[in-house]
Coordinates of C-alpha atoms and ligand atoms in Angstrom, one line a residue:
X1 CA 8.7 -27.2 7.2
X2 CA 9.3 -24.2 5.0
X3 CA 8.6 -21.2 6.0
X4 CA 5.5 -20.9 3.8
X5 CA 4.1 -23.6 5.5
X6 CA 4.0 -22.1 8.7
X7 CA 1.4 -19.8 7.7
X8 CA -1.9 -20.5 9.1
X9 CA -4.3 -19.2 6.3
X10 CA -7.5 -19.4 8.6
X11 CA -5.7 -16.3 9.9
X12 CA -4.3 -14.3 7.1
X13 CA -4.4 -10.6 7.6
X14 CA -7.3 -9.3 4.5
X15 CA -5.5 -6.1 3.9
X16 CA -1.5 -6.0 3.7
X17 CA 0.2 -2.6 3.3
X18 CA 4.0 -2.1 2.5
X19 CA 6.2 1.1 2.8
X20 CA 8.4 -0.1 0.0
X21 CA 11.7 1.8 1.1
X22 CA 15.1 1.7 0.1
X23 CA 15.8 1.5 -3.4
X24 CA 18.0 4.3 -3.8
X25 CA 20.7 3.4 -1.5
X26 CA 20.5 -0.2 -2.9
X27 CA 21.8 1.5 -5.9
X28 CA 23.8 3.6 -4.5
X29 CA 25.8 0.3 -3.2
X30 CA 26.0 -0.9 -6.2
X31 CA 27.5 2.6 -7.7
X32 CA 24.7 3.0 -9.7
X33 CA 22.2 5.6 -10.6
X34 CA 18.7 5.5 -8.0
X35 CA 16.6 5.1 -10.8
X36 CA 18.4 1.6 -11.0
X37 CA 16.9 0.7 -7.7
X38 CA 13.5 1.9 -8.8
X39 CA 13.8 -0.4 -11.6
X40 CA 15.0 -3.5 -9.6
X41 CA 12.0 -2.9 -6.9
X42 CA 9.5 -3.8 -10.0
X43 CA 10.6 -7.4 -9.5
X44 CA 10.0 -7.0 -5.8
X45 CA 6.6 -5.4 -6.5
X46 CA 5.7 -8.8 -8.7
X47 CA 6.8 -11.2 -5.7
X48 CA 4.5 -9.6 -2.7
X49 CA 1.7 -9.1 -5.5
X50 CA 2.2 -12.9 -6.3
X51 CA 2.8 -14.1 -3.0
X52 CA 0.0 -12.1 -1.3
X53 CA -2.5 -13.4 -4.0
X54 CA -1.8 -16.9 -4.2
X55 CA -2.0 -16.9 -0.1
X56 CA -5.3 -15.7 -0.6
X57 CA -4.5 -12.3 0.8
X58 CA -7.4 -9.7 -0.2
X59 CA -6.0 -6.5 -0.5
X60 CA -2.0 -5.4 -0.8
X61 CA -1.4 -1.8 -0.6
X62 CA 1.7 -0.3 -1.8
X63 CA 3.7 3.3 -1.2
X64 CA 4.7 3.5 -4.6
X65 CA 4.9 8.0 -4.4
X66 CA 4.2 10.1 -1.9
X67 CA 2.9 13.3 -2.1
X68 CA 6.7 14.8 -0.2
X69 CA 8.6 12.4 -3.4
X70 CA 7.5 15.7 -5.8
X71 CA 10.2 17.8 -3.8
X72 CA 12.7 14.5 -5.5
X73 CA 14.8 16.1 -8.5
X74 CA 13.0 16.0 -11.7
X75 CA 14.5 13.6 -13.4
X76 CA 14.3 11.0 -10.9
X77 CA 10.5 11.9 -10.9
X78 CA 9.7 11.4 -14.3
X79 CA 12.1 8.0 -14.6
X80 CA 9.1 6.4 -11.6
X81 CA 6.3 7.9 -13.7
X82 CA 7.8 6.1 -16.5
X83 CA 8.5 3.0 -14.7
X84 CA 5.1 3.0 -13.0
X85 CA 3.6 3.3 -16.4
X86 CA 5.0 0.6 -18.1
X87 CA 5.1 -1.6 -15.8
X88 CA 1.5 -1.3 -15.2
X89 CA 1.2 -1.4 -19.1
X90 CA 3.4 -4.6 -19.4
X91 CA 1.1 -6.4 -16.1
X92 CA -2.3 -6.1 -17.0
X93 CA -2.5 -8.9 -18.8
X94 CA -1.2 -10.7 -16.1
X95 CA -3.3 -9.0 -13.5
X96 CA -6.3 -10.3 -15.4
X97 CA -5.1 -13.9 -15.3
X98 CA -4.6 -13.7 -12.2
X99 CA -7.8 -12.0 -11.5
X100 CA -6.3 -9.4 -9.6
X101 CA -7.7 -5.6 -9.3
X102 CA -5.8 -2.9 -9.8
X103 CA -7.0 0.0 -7.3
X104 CA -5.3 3.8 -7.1
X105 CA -5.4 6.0 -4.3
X106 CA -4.3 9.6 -3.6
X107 CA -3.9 12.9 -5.5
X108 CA -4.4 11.3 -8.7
X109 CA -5.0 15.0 -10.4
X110 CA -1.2 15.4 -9.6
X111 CA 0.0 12.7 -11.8
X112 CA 1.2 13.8 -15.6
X113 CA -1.8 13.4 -17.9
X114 CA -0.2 10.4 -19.7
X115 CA 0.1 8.4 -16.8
X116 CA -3.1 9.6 -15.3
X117 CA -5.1 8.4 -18.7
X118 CA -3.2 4.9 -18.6
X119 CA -4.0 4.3 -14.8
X120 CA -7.1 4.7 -15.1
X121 CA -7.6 2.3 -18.5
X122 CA -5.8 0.1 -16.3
X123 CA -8.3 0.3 -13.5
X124 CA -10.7 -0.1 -15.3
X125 CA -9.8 -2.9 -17.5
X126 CA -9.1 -5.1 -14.1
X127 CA -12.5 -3.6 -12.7
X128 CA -14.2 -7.0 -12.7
X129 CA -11.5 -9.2 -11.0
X130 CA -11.8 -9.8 -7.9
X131 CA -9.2 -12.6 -6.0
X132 CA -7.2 -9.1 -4.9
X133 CA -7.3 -5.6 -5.2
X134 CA -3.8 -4.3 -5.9
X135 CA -4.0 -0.6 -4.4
X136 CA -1.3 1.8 -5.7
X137 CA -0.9 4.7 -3.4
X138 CA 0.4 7.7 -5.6
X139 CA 0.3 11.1 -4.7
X140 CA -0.7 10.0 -1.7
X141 CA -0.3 11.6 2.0
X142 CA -2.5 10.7 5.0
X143 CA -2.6 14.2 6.4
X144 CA -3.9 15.0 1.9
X145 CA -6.7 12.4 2.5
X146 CA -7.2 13.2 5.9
X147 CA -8.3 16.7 5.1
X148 CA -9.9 15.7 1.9
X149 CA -12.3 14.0 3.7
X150 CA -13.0 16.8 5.9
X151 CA -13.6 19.0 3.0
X152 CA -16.1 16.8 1.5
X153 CA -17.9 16.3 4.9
X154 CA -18.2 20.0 5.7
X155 CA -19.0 20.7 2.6
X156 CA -22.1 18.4 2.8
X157 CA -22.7 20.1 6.8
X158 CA -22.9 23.3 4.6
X159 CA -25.2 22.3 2.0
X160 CA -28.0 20.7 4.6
X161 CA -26.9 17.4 3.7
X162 CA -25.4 15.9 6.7
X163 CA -25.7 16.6 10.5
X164 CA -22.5 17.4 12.6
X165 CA -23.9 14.9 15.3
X166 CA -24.3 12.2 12.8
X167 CA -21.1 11.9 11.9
X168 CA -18.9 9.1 13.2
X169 CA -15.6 7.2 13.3
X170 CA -17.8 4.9 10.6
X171 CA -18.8 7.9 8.6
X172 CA -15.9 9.1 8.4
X173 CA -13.8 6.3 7.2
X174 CA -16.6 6.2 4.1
X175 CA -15.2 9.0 3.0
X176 CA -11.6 8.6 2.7
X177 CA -9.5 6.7 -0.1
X178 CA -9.9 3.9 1.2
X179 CA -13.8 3.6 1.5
X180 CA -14.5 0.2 0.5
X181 CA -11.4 -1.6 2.0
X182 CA -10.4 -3.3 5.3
X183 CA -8.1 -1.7 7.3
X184 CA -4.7 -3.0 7.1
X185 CA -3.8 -5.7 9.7
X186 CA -0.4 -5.7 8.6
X187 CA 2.0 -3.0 7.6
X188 CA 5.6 -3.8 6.8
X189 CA 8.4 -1.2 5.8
X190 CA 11.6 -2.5 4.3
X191 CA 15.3 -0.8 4.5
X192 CA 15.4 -0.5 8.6
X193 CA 13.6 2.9 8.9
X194 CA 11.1 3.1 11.8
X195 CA 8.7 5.2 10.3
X196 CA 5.2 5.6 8.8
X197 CA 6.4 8.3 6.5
X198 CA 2.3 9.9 6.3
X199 CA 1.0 6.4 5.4
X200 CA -2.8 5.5 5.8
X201 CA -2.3 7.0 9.4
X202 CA -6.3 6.7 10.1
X203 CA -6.4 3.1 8.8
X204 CA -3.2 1.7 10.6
X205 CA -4.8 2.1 13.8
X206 CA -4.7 -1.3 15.2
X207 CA -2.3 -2.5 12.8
X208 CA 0.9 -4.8 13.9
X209 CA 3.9 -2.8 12.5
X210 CA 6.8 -5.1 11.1
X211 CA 10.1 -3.5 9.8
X212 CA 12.9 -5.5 8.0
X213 CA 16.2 -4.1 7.3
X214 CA 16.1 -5.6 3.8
X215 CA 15.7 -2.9 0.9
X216 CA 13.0 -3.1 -1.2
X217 CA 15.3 -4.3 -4.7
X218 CA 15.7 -7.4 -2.4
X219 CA 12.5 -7.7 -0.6
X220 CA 11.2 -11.6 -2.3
X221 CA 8.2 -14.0 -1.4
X222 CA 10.1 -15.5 1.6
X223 CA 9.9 -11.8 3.3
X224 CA 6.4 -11.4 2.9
X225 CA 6.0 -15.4 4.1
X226 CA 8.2 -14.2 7.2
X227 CA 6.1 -10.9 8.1
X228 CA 3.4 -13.1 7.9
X229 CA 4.6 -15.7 10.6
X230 CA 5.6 -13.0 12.8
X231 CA 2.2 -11.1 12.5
X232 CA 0.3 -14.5 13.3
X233 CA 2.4 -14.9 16.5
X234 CA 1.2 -11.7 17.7
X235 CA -1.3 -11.3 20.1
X236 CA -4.1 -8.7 18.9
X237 CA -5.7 -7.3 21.6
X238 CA -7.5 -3.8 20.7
X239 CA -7.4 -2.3 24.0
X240 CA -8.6 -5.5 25.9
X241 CA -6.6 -7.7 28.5
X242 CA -4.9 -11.2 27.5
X243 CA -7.4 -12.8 29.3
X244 CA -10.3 -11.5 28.2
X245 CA -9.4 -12.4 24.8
X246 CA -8.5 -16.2 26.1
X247 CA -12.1 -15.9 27.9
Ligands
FPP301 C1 11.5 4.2 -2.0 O1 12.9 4.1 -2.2 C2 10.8 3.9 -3.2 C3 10.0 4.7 -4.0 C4 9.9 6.1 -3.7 C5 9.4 4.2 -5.2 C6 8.9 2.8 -5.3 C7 8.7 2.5 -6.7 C8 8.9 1.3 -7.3 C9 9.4 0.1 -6.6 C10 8.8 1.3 -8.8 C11 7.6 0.7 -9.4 C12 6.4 0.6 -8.6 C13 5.3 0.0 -9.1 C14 4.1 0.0 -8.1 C15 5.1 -0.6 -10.4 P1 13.8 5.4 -2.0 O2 14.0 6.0 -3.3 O3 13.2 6.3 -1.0 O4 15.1 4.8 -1.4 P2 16.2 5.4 -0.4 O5 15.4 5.6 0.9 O6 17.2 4.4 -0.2 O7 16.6 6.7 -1.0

């Protein structure tokens, strides 16, 4: 039985997100320049998209630049806007075969204009597919989003529209980046850190957290088939007892 098979797809987590971590000292290993790792993680970025959509997975979410990864030297900045760029470029056509979605998140006014402008054609050229929705967060910080939302809810408090005791955990959540998706059942992080690193804190809530030492340039199908067994042998309780649930 391989380990693919093991996956019980009655029970697939909808919404997969991925800290995608270690590229730089993969390089570095390798004596090469980090950008080289950022380069080799494309591949890895191709196998969880292709692995979570043929498993019938709705939504992957990746950590491809955080907000903090501006403080990174320059030219390690503009080599991932590159990369990010063309690889989206060179994958739409593919991501419309494959009828998958491609979804942004974050401070997207931050990016360069370039890669802002070609994001956003590629958004909208996969607009009507809808097997997956690839999310890329860019820019991105949960504490940013967090108080983005806040901003937009007082600002409607201000104006009349909205009352302070109608809003709600519900409400809320309408409001942030990720309004129209499931919360993540599932968030892995490669490279053997144990941290969330100001990822989707809100939406991880109830999450199950895997980690797995690999790093990222490595990270293949079989990892994401492996996160997947362990997350289905986990007992999900949200605050109740083991029996209740069994009840
Ligand atoms: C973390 O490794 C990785 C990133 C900051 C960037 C991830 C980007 C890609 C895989 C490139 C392409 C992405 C897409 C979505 C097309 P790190 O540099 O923090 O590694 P380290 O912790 O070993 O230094």
């Amino acid at each position: 039985m391989t380990l693919k098979d093991k996956i019980d797809l009655e029970r697939l987590p909808r919404h997969i997100a991925i800290i995608m971590d270690g590229n730089g000292r993969w390089a570095k290993m390798r004596g090469k320049p980090r950008t080289f790792g950022h380069k080799s993680g494309v591949k890895s970025v191709r196998e969880s998209t292709e692995a979570a959509a043929e498993l019938g997975v709705e939504y992957l979410t990746l950590y491809a630049f955080s907000t903090e990864n501006w403080k990174r030297p320059k030219f390690e900045i503009d080599a991932l806007m590159h990369l990010l760029l063309q690889t989206i470029n060179k994958e739409t056509e593919t991501l419309n075969k494959n009828n998958i979605r491609l979804n942004a998140i974050g401070n997207l006014d931050n990016l360069p204009s370039n890669i802002h402008k070609g994001l956003m054609r590629i958004i909208d050229d996969t607009a009507g597919n809808d097997r997956m929705t690839l999310t890329l967060a860019l820019s991105y910080s949960s504490r940013w989003e967090i108080v983005e939302t806040l901003k937009k809810l007082a600002l409607q408090v201000k104006n009349k529209q909205l009352n302070v005791e109608d809003l709600d955990q519900e409400m809320f959540a309408s409001y942030l980046d990720t309004a129209n998706m499931p919360d993540p059942e599932l968030l892995i992080r490669t490279s053997g850190e144990y941290r969330i690193s100001n990822f989707l804190l809100w939406q991880i809530a109830y999450a199950e957290l895997y980690f797995t030492p690999k790093l990222w340039p490595d990270f293949r199908k079989e990892d994401l088939y492996e996160a997947i067994v362990d997350y289905q042998g986990r007992e999900r309780r949200f605050g109740k007892t083991s029996e209740q649930l069994k009840a």
